[in-house]
């Protein structure tokens, strides 16, 4: 943060004390009441955390289903649906509820996500009034269970190449769904193995011998619990985690559904068999269809942040009570959190979790604005899709890292199944894969950066993207970031001129922002140049494959810049007081530890001297010492109910 926010003694700033309820109110924001409802429900159903280990898979699946239906009865799972169907017309509220639910059992969370986010969201956003009236009333209550059948074993993230076929039969006015081979088998589909009566199935639509691309259909799977003719379902069986969710494989053998089964918001098929769509470009139509489902990525990102919070709450509380070895001439052993190394292990992660929390606030607000707007804004949607993809990647990778570090920081006790880390690790690991592999998502982010979200570019596949950026897009980027232009931008980014960053205060938020902004701009220029140079020598596909490391590095730099800006903006907006002081310390710690983690790049590109690099490390250590007295209050401010921490050996039994 800015120099005046420094907690160094020379700055005159006193060590802040935290009013935990006040900080919780800052973190909960406008959705405090909804989050409290979810917290109450988490306590009510806290026993499910123990039942995950005690029950058989079949029994636990049924238990999870029962919990999901009971949660639906409280209203917490349906807030994003229209009021006419039992919802609250509030997409932001639905995301806030989902984020908070992630403090508890993650099988329950994912079951909720599949039922109300994926299945329900597809019908809501891709369907029209007929589908809403037919399905939403029973769907919102959990009476009608469904699944989201997109992923195929042979196509993975390449949704546009799905193999399942839906051929229109004009004589009978029906669509006929077929799985042509094993590569087109739907797989890993949550709710499919046991509970789903319906599926939203994504398939290649064929009308009058012409393929019109991927469309979504409502397809019955079961009636009275029995699988219907033409549908074959297999159980995926025991997984690494999330065994309360019944994932399965689905095949279709000439399954017929009525013409109205097509979710027809963006395209229709007339009774006679004429295909119609207001979106003429098939690629744009496809990306528009998928874009309506972006809330899944926003939800998973928020869940990842919540998982990190649970792990850090357990590890921090344990480190504040567990003693190990004596210090100096003291006879009493020292608590773990007083050791500098332990602070270094946990507190920068705590600061980054706060940073991602505020970055998630921004993307949730953008989602709510886009989906609540009367008029469609394509540019706003593209910005949302890019930010959601990037935050999802960083947040879920962060969760995986935090759970591992916190488990290790809790020693042998952290390895015991009853102390929650085993469940957290096995159940959250797949978040990096949910809603798109993180590396694929970051390529989407980089694609937008290369062209400033040019509309000509958004509809292209990977090969088309490379060909496109060798022309106007690359020339534009290179012109904007050529040597002299880049120097001018550096001067703009560094308010005191090209050398300002070498003398600026380490606790100046303008310095933090300038560093992450410069890194992003420099990487963007370098990537454009590599693509331009490579295309002149090799095939486009080969070039893109060779530079993917640079693509991912650029995207990560871009998202880290967004996260830094979100944290800085939040602290600046707060009124003077202890909450602002405490968050200022964390913001400094996050920003400097981020620069420190990539110090090699900054030094290679002339933005960090050896002496300043060492000074940053010393400052990070000092900030850890200043945050240490606040650590327990900072994790308490997340408002995680004690019963769902479920780590009696580490934090003591819940009250």
XYZ file of C-alpha atoms in Angstrom:
655
model
C 0.000 0.000 0.000
C 0.966 3.624 -0.133
C 3.767 4.790 2.079
C 1.410 6.432 4.532
C -0.189 3.024 5.148
C 3.078 1.360 6.105
C 3.198 -0.230 9.528
C 6.940 0.288 9.852
C 7.751 2.143 13.079
C 9.343 5.001 11.120
C 6.029 5.689 9.425
C 4.316 6.348 12.724
C 1.652 3.777 11.988
C 0.525 1.757 14.973
C -0.038 -1.969 14.914
C -3.755 -2.262 14.089
C -6.213 -4.233 16.152
C -9.023 -6.009 14.358
C -12.712 -5.766 15.128
C -13.562 -9.220 13.773
C -17.334 -8.651 13.227
C -16.585 -5.360 11.471
C -14.077 -6.994 9.151
C -16.522 -9.837 8.487
C -19.073 -7.220 7.459
C -16.553 -5.754 5.002
C -15.865 -9.179 3.524
C -19.517 -10.269 3.355
C -20.516 -7.015 1.699
C -24.036 -6.626 0.354
C -24.751 -10.352 0.677
C -24.186 -10.619 4.434
C -27.711 -11.867 5.117
C -27.476 -14.557 2.458
C -24.084 -15.706 3.702
C -25.458 -15.940 7.243
C -28.343 -18.097 5.998
C -25.838 -20.459 4.394
C -23.686 -20.502 7.536
C -26.743 -21.517 9.555
C -27.473 -24.305 7.103
C -23.863 -25.452 7.208
C -24.077 -25.897 10.969
C -27.400 -27.721 10.656
C -25.884 -30.238 8.248
C -22.338 -30.344 9.644
C -22.671 -34.080 10.360
C -22.358 -34.779 6.633
C -18.610 -34.090 6.960
C -18.212 -37.138 9.210
C -20.655 -39.211 7.196
C -18.468 -38.820 4.106
C -15.976 -41.192 5.746
C -18.429 -43.330 7.698
C -20.976 -44.192 4.992
C -20.692 -46.442 1.967
C -20.617 -44.660 -1.389
C -24.243 -45.564 -2.114
C -25.425 -44.416 1.289
C -23.419 -41.215 1.128
C -24.779 -40.360 -2.321
C -28.307 -40.637 -0.962
C -27.378 -38.571 2.079
C -25.899 -35.826 -0.116
C -29.019 -35.770 -2.272
C -31.199 -35.401 0.819
C -29.070 -32.511 2.098
C -29.270 -30.745 -1.270
C -33.081 -30.993 -1.291
C -33.224 -29.681 2.273
C -30.981 -26.759 1.354
C -33.255 -25.986 -1.583
C -36.197 -25.740 0.804
C -34.457 -22.851 2.609
C -34.175 -20.866 -0.618
C -30.376 -20.640 -0.648
C -29.842 -22.654 -3.843
C -32.422 -20.950 -6.047
C -31.585 -17.266 -5.687
C -30.491 -16.831 -9.286
C -33.762 -18.068 -10.752
C -36.743 -15.842 -11.595
C -39.099 -14.975 -8.771
C -41.966 -16.598 -10.673
C -40.278 -19.967 -10.181
C -39.223 -19.638 -6.557
C -36.021 -17.651 -7.014
C -34.903 -14.103 -6.245
C -33.760 -12.884 -9.691
C -30.328 -12.252 -8.157
C -27.382 -13.917 -9.873
C -24.878 -12.245 -7.556
C -26.685 -13.640 -4.522
C -26.571 -17.151 -5.955
C -22.789 -16.891 -6.384
C -22.343 -15.529 -2.845
C -24.393 -18.426 -1.467
C -22.316 -20.935 -3.438
C -19.029 -19.403 -2.246
C -20.154 -19.699 1.372
C -21.463 -23.236 0.932
C -17.914 -24.221 -0.095
C -16.885 -23.963 3.575
C -18.705 -27.261 4.094
C -18.749 -30.670 2.462
C -17.691 -30.353 -1.163
C -19.825 -33.230 -2.442
C -22.854 -31.240 -1.307
C -21.402 -28.159 -2.988
C -20.814 -29.906 -6.317
C -24.229 -31.577 -6.246
C -25.750 -28.115 -5.778
C -23.599 -26.776 -8.608
C -24.643 -29.528 -11.002
C -28.353 -29.325 -10.182
C -28.912 -25.584 -9.901
C -25.916 -24.087 -11.675
C -25.243 -26.331 -14.669
C -28.519 -28.176 -15.294
C -30.773 -25.392 -14.060
C -28.608 -22.649 -15.509
C -28.625 -24.249 -18.959
C -32.419 -24.445 -19.011
C -32.721 -20.895 -17.694
C -30.205 -19.263 -20.033
C -30.499 -21.409 -23.168
C -34.207 -22.184 -23.011
C -37.290 -20.020 -23.505
C -40.646 -19.628 -21.732
C -41.857 -23.123 -22.603
C -38.803 -24.734 -20.999
C -38.933 -22.419 -17.992
C -42.579 -23.173 -17.256
C -42.134 -26.899 -17.826
C -39.019 -27.527 -15.769
C -38.026 -24.676 -13.441
C -40.727 -24.974 -10.741
C -39.766 -28.584 -9.902
C -36.096 -28.077 -10.650
C -35.700 -25.206 -8.176
C -37.129 -27.297 -5.332
C -34.882 -30.265 -6.113
C -37.891 -32.458 -6.886
C -36.726 -32.799 -10.504
C -33.062 -33.802 -10.618
C -30.996 -33.397 -13.737
C -27.502 -33.372 -15.198
C -25.397 -31.395 -17.656
C -24.141 -33.721 -20.386
C -21.482 -31.821 -22.279
C -18.103 -33.483 -21.738
C -17.170 -36.409 -24.002
C -14.331 -38.803 -23.384
C -12.690 -38.127 -26.755
C -13.095 -34.362 -26.931
C -12.585 -32.904 -23.460
C -12.267 -29.115 -23.605
C -12.861 -29.062 -27.377
C -16.617 -28.648 -27.049
C -17.057 -27.460 -30.613
C -15.944 -30.903 -31.840
C -18.435 -32.966 -29.803
C -19.452 -36.219 -31.499
C -22.980 -36.844 -30.198
C -25.482 -36.295 -33.022
C -29.021 -34.879 -32.847
C -30.648 -35.384 -36.263
C -34.016 -33.768 -36.978
C -36.770 -36.024 -38.334
C -39.335 -33.667 -39.964
C -41.849 -36.427 -40.592
C -42.224 -37.141 -36.886
C -41.097 -33.693 -35.734
C -38.514 -35.209 -33.434
C -34.787 -35.089 -32.828
C -32.960 -38.417 -32.814
C -29.913 -38.529 -30.533
C -27.120 -40.982 -31.225
C -23.699 -41.714 -29.787
C -21.793 -42.814 -32.904
C -18.711 -44.240 -31.139
C -16.946 -44.501 -27.798
C -15.162 -41.193 -28.336
C -18.567 -39.460 -28.268
C -19.633 -41.088 -24.995
C -20.629 -38.516 -22.379
C -18.437 -38.998 -19.334
C -17.803 -37.679 -15.813
C -21.380 -36.362 -15.792
C -22.477 -35.429 -12.271
C -25.911 -36.746 -11.183
C -25.985 -39.168 -14.142
C -25.190 -42.455 -12.430
C -28.047 -42.408 -9.946
C -30.320 -39.400 -9.602
C -30.844 -37.490 -12.854
C -34.218 -37.856 -14.536
C -33.338 -35.379 -17.291
C -30.159 -34.295 -19.021
C -29.264 -31.160 -20.906
C -27.343 -32.829 -23.732
C -24.970 -30.948 -26.022
C -24.880 -32.472 -29.495
C -24.152 -31.675 -33.143
C -27.457 -30.626 -34.693
C -28.178 -32.016 -38.157
C -31.085 -30.563 -40.147
C -31.829 -31.620 -43.729
C -28.398 -33.212 -44.096
C -26.565 -30.104 -42.892
C -24.625 -29.799 -39.634
C -25.506 -26.620 -37.740
C -23.049 -27.003 -34.873
C -23.416 -27.783 -31.177
C -26.832 -27.181 -29.600
C -28.443 -28.185 -26.298
C -31.430 -30.502 -25.842
C -33.504 -31.629 -22.861
C -33.420 -35.428 -22.917
C -35.211 -37.770 -20.450
C -32.905 -40.367 -18.895
C -35.134 -42.109 -16.353
C -38.749 -42.607 -15.445
C -39.661 -43.755 -11.934
C -35.982 -44.424 -11.352
C -35.586 -46.735 -14.364
C -33.290 -45.904 -17.261
C -35.301 -45.359 -20.432
C -34.941 -47.396 -23.651
C -32.118 -46.254 -25.898
C -30.223 -44.708 -22.983
C -27.238 -46.558 -21.518
C -25.751 -45.305 -18.245
C -22.661 -46.572 -16.444
C -21.377 -45.532 -13.044
C -17.936 -43.916 -13.077
C -17.369 -45.575 -9.733
C -15.112 -44.472 -6.909
C -13.188 -41.299 -7.652
C -10.239 -39.601 -5.978
C -12.798 -37.487 -4.122
C -16.349 -36.111 -4.253
C -17.779 -39.589 -3.857
C -21.104 -38.185 -2.731
C -21.669 -37.128 -6.352
C -22.859 -39.854 -8.728
C -20.769 -39.262 -11.848
C -21.577 -41.451 -14.818
C -21.219 -42.204 -18.523
C -24.110 -41.838 -20.964
C -24.722 -43.234 -24.465
C -27.702 -42.653 -26.737
C -28.947 -45.153 -29.299
C -31.603 -43.525 -31.451
C -33.264 -41.717 -28.548
C -36.184 -39.625 -29.820
C -37.245 -36.350 -28.221
C -39.885 -33.861 -29.435
C -38.953 -30.751 -31.418
C -39.580 -28.655 -28.285
C -36.656 -30.399 -26.569
C -34.241 -28.043 -28.342
C -33.228 -25.219 -25.989
C -34.005 -22.580 -28.539
C -33.018 -19.182 -27.215
C -30.427 -18.689 -29.960
C -31.650 -21.037 -32.706
C -34.867 -22.733 -33.752
C -35.938 -25.575 -36.043
C -39.351 -25.125 -37.659
C -41.766 -28.075 -37.762
C -40.982 -28.528 -41.464
C -37.251 -28.739 -40.750
C -35.911 -25.272 -41.507
C -33.075 -24.044 -39.291
C -33.314 -20.421 -38.118
C -31.101 -18.225 -35.973
C -30.704 -14.497 -35.432
C -26.956 -15.118 -35.119
C -25.832 -15.923 -38.643
C -22.189 -16.760 -37.923
C -22.105 -20.368 -36.590
C -18.911 -19.816 -34.580
C -20.298 -16.715 -32.935
C -23.515 -18.578 -32.201
C -21.522 -21.337 -30.514
C -19.500 -18.930 -28.375
C -22.624 -16.971 -27.486
C -24.245 -20.194 -26.295
C -21.282 -21.114 -24.116
C -20.940 -17.556 -22.862
C -24.293 -17.776 -21.109
C -22.832 -20.520 -18.915
C -19.969 -18.384 -17.569
C -21.417 -18.355 -14.052
C -20.088 -21.887 -13.600
C -16.513 -20.600 -13.805
C -17.301 -17.730 -11.453
C -18.799 -20.222 -8.992
C -15.819 -22.578 -9.068
C -13.418 -19.669 -8.598
C -15.287 -18.582 -5.478
C -15.343 -22.143 -4.194
C -11.575 -22.362 -4.638
C -11.077 -19.239 -2.534
C -13.324 -20.687 0.178
C -11.381 -23.960 0.230
C -8.180 -21.981 0.752
C -9.858 -20.112 3.614
C -10.821 -23.337 5.395
C -7.316 -24.772 5.082
C -5.696 -21.551 6.286
C -8.141 -21.185 9.177
C -7.218 -24.645 10.449
C -3.471 -24.248 9.918
C -3.324 -20.747 11.404
C -5.291 -21.660 14.504
C -3.143 -24.739 14.971
C 0.061 -22.750 14.558
C -1.145 -20.302 17.207
C -1.580 -23.043 19.830
C 0.944 -25.772 18.948
C 4.311 -25.371 20.683
C 7.604 -26.772 19.438
C 11.131 -26.259 20.844
C 12.262 -23.537 23.213
C 13.357 -20.090 22.125
C 16.466 -18.495 23.589
C 16.530 -19.036 27.361
C 12.767 -19.469 27.688
C 11.651 -22.644 29.367
C 8.311 -22.740 27.599
C 8.276 -24.015 24.060
C 7.439 -21.493 21.331
C 4.223 -21.521 19.325
C 4.724 -22.361 15.652
C 3.353 -19.093 14.343
C 6.065 -17.144 16.158
C 8.728 -18.768 13.988
C 9.734 -16.695 10.983
C 9.711 -19.670 8.640
C 6.189 -20.656 9.654
C 5.037 -17.089 9.092
C 6.643 -17.181 5.654
C 4.799 -20.417 4.849
C 1.323 -19.281 5.841
C 0.967 -15.507 5.888
C 1.727 -14.659 2.245
C -0.850 -17.329 1.350
C -3.302 -15.680 3.713
C -2.665 -12.324 2.027
C -3.140 -13.839 -1.423
C -6.414 -15.414 -0.294
C -7.674 -11.988 0.747
C -6.550 -10.601 -2.616
C -8.432 -13.309 -4.502
C -11.489 -12.711 -2.325
C -11.675 -9.098 -3.514
C -10.913 -10.093 -7.111
C -13.819 -12.544 -6.864
C -16.014 -9.699 -5.616
C -15.249 -7.813 -8.831
C -16.027 -10.703 -11.174
C -19.214 -11.552 -9.257
C -20.372 -7.955 -9.599
C -19.599 -8.023 -13.329
C -21.553 -11.255 -13.721
C -24.536 -9.797 -11.915
C -24.434 -6.639 -14.037
C -24.164 -8.513 -17.342
C -26.917 -11.001 -16.545
C -29.218 -8.394 -15.004
C -28.880 -5.913 -17.864
C -31.892 -5.475 -20.117
C -29.710 -4.856 -23.172
C -27.003 -7.285 -24.226
C -23.497 -5.783 -24.256
C -21.137 -8.068 -26.228
C -18.010 -6.259 -25.041
C -19.059 -6.524 -21.398
C -19.706 -10.233 -21.899
C -16.264 -10.764 -23.412
C -14.600 -8.913 -20.560
C -16.556 -11.024 -18.089
C -15.679 -14.290 -19.835
C -11.981 -13.428 -19.874
C -11.851 -12.303 -16.247
C -13.911 -15.279 -15.073
C -11.613 -17.716 -16.891
C -8.485 -16.119 -15.435
C -9.704 -15.811 -11.853
C -10.983 -19.389 -11.960
C -7.534 -20.637 -12.981
C -5.591 -18.676 -10.376
C -8.080 -19.295 -7.557
C -8.230 -23.070 -8.021
C -4.465 -23.432 -8.401
C -4.151 -21.346 -5.255
C -6.551 -23.633 -3.391
C -4.533 -26.705 -4.358
C -1.296 -25.077 -3.218
C -2.776 -23.800 0.046
C -4.299 -27.134 1.048
C -0.965 -28.885 0.533
C 1.080 -26.264 2.393
C -1.376 -26.123 5.280
C -1.506 -29.907 5.549
C 2.285 -30.011 5.828
C 2.260 -27.133 8.320
C 0.009 -29.231 10.572
C 2.414 -32.170 10.655
C 1.201 -35.690 11.310
C -2.099 -34.524 12.753
C -2.874 -32.876 9.433
C -2.651 -36.278 7.774
C -5.426 -37.802 9.876
C -8.703 -38.154 7.988
C -10.722 -36.810 10.897
C -8.903 -33.475 10.676
C -10.459 -32.392 7.367
C -7.323 -32.023 5.232
C -7.773 -35.428 3.607
C -11.286 -34.434 2.547
C -10.218 -30.973 1.419
C -7.373 -32.361 -0.652
C -9.264 -35.157 -2.366
C -12.454 -33.161 -2.952
C -10.984 -29.856 -4.182
C -8.200 -31.163 -6.417
C -10.523 -31.490 -9.421
C -11.472 -27.806 -9.207
C -8.496 -27.131 -11.492
C -10.309 -29.240 -14.129
C -13.945 -28.237 -13.493
C -15.387 -25.719 -15.960
C -12.329 -25.984 -18.181
C -8.710 -27.014 -17.691
C -6.839 -24.064 -16.226
C -4.210 -23.954 -18.961
C -6.905 -23.929 -21.647
C -8.707 -21.113 -19.821
C -5.549 -19.023 -19.659
C -5.117 -19.423 -23.411
C -8.595 -17.913 -23.741
C -7.453 -14.987 -21.599
C -4.336 -14.437 -23.742
C -6.387 -14.576 -26.929
C -8.400 -11.612 -25.779
C -5.292 -9.669 -24.802
C -3.718 -10.098 -28.221
C -6.582 -8.376 -29.966
C -8.194 -6.254 -27.277
C -11.196 -8.587 -27.594
C -11.625 -7.853 -31.316
C -14.939 -9.256 -32.524
C -13.276 -10.782 -35.582
C -11.075 -12.819 -33.306
C -13.447 -14.157 -30.673
C -14.996 -16.776 -32.937
C -11.788 -18.367 -34.202
C -10.341 -21.728 -33.275
C -6.665 -22.077 -32.322
C -5.380 -22.305 -35.894
C -7.555 -19.444 -37.022
C -6.391 -17.391 -34.072
C -2.740 -17.798 -35.024
C -3.404 -16.925 -38.647
C -5.383 -13.865 -37.642
C -2.814 -12.464 -35.249
C -0.110 -12.637 -37.888
C -1.949 -9.859 -39.681
C -3.618 -6.779 -38.310
C -3.740 -7.875 -34.689
C -0.019 -8.481 -34.343
C 0.827 -5.319 -36.239
C -1.426 -3.403 -33.876
C 0.149 -4.932 -30.793
C 3.691 -4.435 -32.066
C 2.982 -0.834 -32.997
C 1.494 -0.198 -29.580
C 4.339 -1.941 -27.783
C 7.304 -1.245 -30.063
C 10.530 -0.160 -28.399
C 9.773 3.543 -28.299
C 6.100 3.030 -27.554
C 6.939 0.631 -24.742
C 9.348 3.158 -23.260
C 6.596 5.765 -23.357
C 4.213 3.361 -21.628
C 6.825 2.580 -18.992
C 7.037 6.265 -18.234
C 3.276 6.379 -17.963
C 3.201 3.316 -15.721
C 6.028 4.606 -13.540
C 4.871 8.084 -12.488
C 8.367 9.355 -11.723
C 9.943 8.273 -15.023
C 11.867 5.259 -16.223
C 14.071 5.060 -13.124
C 11.345 5.870 -10.609
C 10.729 2.254 -9.661
C 14.298 1.959 -8.380
C 13.771 4.614 -5.721
C 10.019 4.373 -5.043
C 8.915 3.300 -1.589
C 8.453 -0.445 -1.321
C 5.151 0.104 0.453
C 3.786 2.449 -2.195
C 0.786 0.935 -3.936
C 1.647 2.888 -7.088
C 4.935 1.016 -7.174
C 3.161 -2.325 -6.816
C 0.730 -1.489 -9.619
C 3.452 -0.174 -11.902
C 5.460 -3.365 -11.569
C 2.640 -5.753 -12.413
C 1.374 -3.513 -15.211
C 4.820 -3.261 -16.779
C 5.261 -7.039 -16.650
C 1.979 -7.600 -18.469
C 2.697 -5.004 -21.166
C 6.192 -6.320 -21.785
C 4.992 -9.933 -22.043
C 2.241 -8.919 -24.461
C 4.729 -7.187 -26.735
C 7.103 -10.139 -26.589
C 4.392 -12.643 -27.413
C 3.214 -10.657 -30.423
C 6.760 -10.430 -31.729
C 7.386 -14.153 -31.279
C 4.196 -14.996 -33.143
C 5.013 -12.633 -35.983
C 8.567 -13.936 -36.322
C 7.554 -17.571 -36.012
C 4.812 -17.422 -38.622
C 7.318 -16.226 -41.198
C 9.280 -19.451 -40.717
C 6.859 -22.218 -39.685
C 3.274 -23.422 -39.855
C 0.815 -21.512 -37.609
C -0.118 -24.565 -35.538
C 3.523 -25.388 -34.818
C 4.258 -21.802 -33.835
C 1.419 -21.657 -31.358
C 2.510 -24.946 -29.801
C 6.050 -23.650 -29.370
C 5.022 -20.407 -27.686
C 2.326 -21.741 -25.349
C 4.581 -21.206 -22.350
C 4.699 -17.506 -23.208
C 0.926 -17.454 -23.755
C 0.284 -18.867 -20.283
C 2.841 -16.554 -18.655
C 1.158 -13.519 -20.225
C -2.293 -14.614 -19.104
C -1.124 -15.225 -15.539
C 0.579 -11.831 -15.462
C -2.623 -10.216 -16.694
C -4.797 -11.882 -14.057
C -2.323 -11.104 -11.262
C -2.503 -7.475 -12.342
C -6.307 -7.601 -12.080
C -6.086 -9.195 -8.630
C -3.606 -6.570 -7.431
C -5.803 -3.745 -8.709
C -8.866 -5.231 -7.030
C -7.102 -5.407 -3.655
C -5.610 -1.911 -3.926
C -8.944 -0.431 -5.003
C -10.747 -2.101 -2.097
C -8.318 -0.773 0.502
C -8.364 2.729 -0.961
C -12.158 2.786 -0.862
C -12.409 1.896 2.834
C -12.853 4.629 5.436
C -9.962 5.261 7.777
C -9.899 2.764 10.609
C -8.531 -0.537 11.827
C -10.055 -2.566 8.987
C -8.303 -0.392 6.418
C -5.014 -0.586 8.336
C -5.140 -4.369 8.628
C -6.074 -4.867 4.984
C -3.372 -2.386 4.022
C -0.775 -4.609 5.667
C -2.125 -7.639 3.808
C -2.203 -5.770 0.512
C 1.449 -4.787 0.925
C 2.329 -8.374 1.773
C 0.454 -9.753 -1.217
C 1.930 -7.290 -3.686
C 5.538 -7.602 -2.533
C 5.417 -11.389 -2.239
C 4.009 -11.475 -5.785
C 6.910 -9.383 -7.075
C 9.352 -11.465 -5.037
C 8.010 -14.720 -6.499
C 8.804 -13.464 -10.014
C 11.955 -11.563 -9.129
C 13.974 -13.372 -11.812
C 11.749 -11.937 -14.550
C 11.859 -8.421 -13.128
C 15.642 -8.568 -12.806
C 16.064 -9.969 -16.331
C 14.031 -7.086 -17.699
C 15.766 -4.320 -15.795
C 13.038 -3.479 -13.328
C 14.682 -4.867 -10.209
C 18.228 -4.512 -8.955
C 19.919 -7.086 -6.761
C 19.884 -4.685 -3.841
C 16.203 -3.870 -4.256
C 15.333 -7.537 -4.618
C 16.985 -8.224 -1.281
C 15.180 -5.250 0.230
C 11.840 -6.673 -0.926
C 12.584 -9.996 0.777
C 13.453 -8.178 3.995
C 10.221 -6.183 3.734
C 8.156 -9.345 3.195
C 9.685 -10.828 6.338
C 8.903 -7.634 8.240
C 5.321 -7.594 6.985
C 4.897 -11.212 8.073
C 5.978 -10.220 11.580
C 3.446 -7.381 11.581
C 0.618 -9.567 10.296
C 1.369 -12.375 12.741
C -0.481 -10.835 15.772
C -3.517 -10.355 13.536
C -3.472 -13.772 11.895
C -6.125 -15.538 13.979
C -8.477 -12.568 13.777
C -7.951 -12.401 10.011
C -9.037 -16.006 9.510
C -11.882 -15.634 12.029
C -13.194 -12.723 9.955
C -14.028 -15.175 7.159
C -16.867 -16.400 9.334
C -16.304 -20.117 8.856
C -18.593 -21.916 11.326
C -16.540 -23.869 13.864
C -18.338 -27.204 13.262
C -17.325 -27.285 9.591
C -13.626 -26.814 10.348
C -13.846 -30.388 11.673
C -10.268 -30.591 12.919
C -10.489 -31.463 16.632
C -6.804 -32.388 16.939
C -5.715 -29.109 15.348
C -8.110 -26.409 16.537
C -9.954 -28.233 19.304
C -13.538 -29.530 19.307
C -16.305 -27.271 18.021
C -18.401 -25.590 20.687
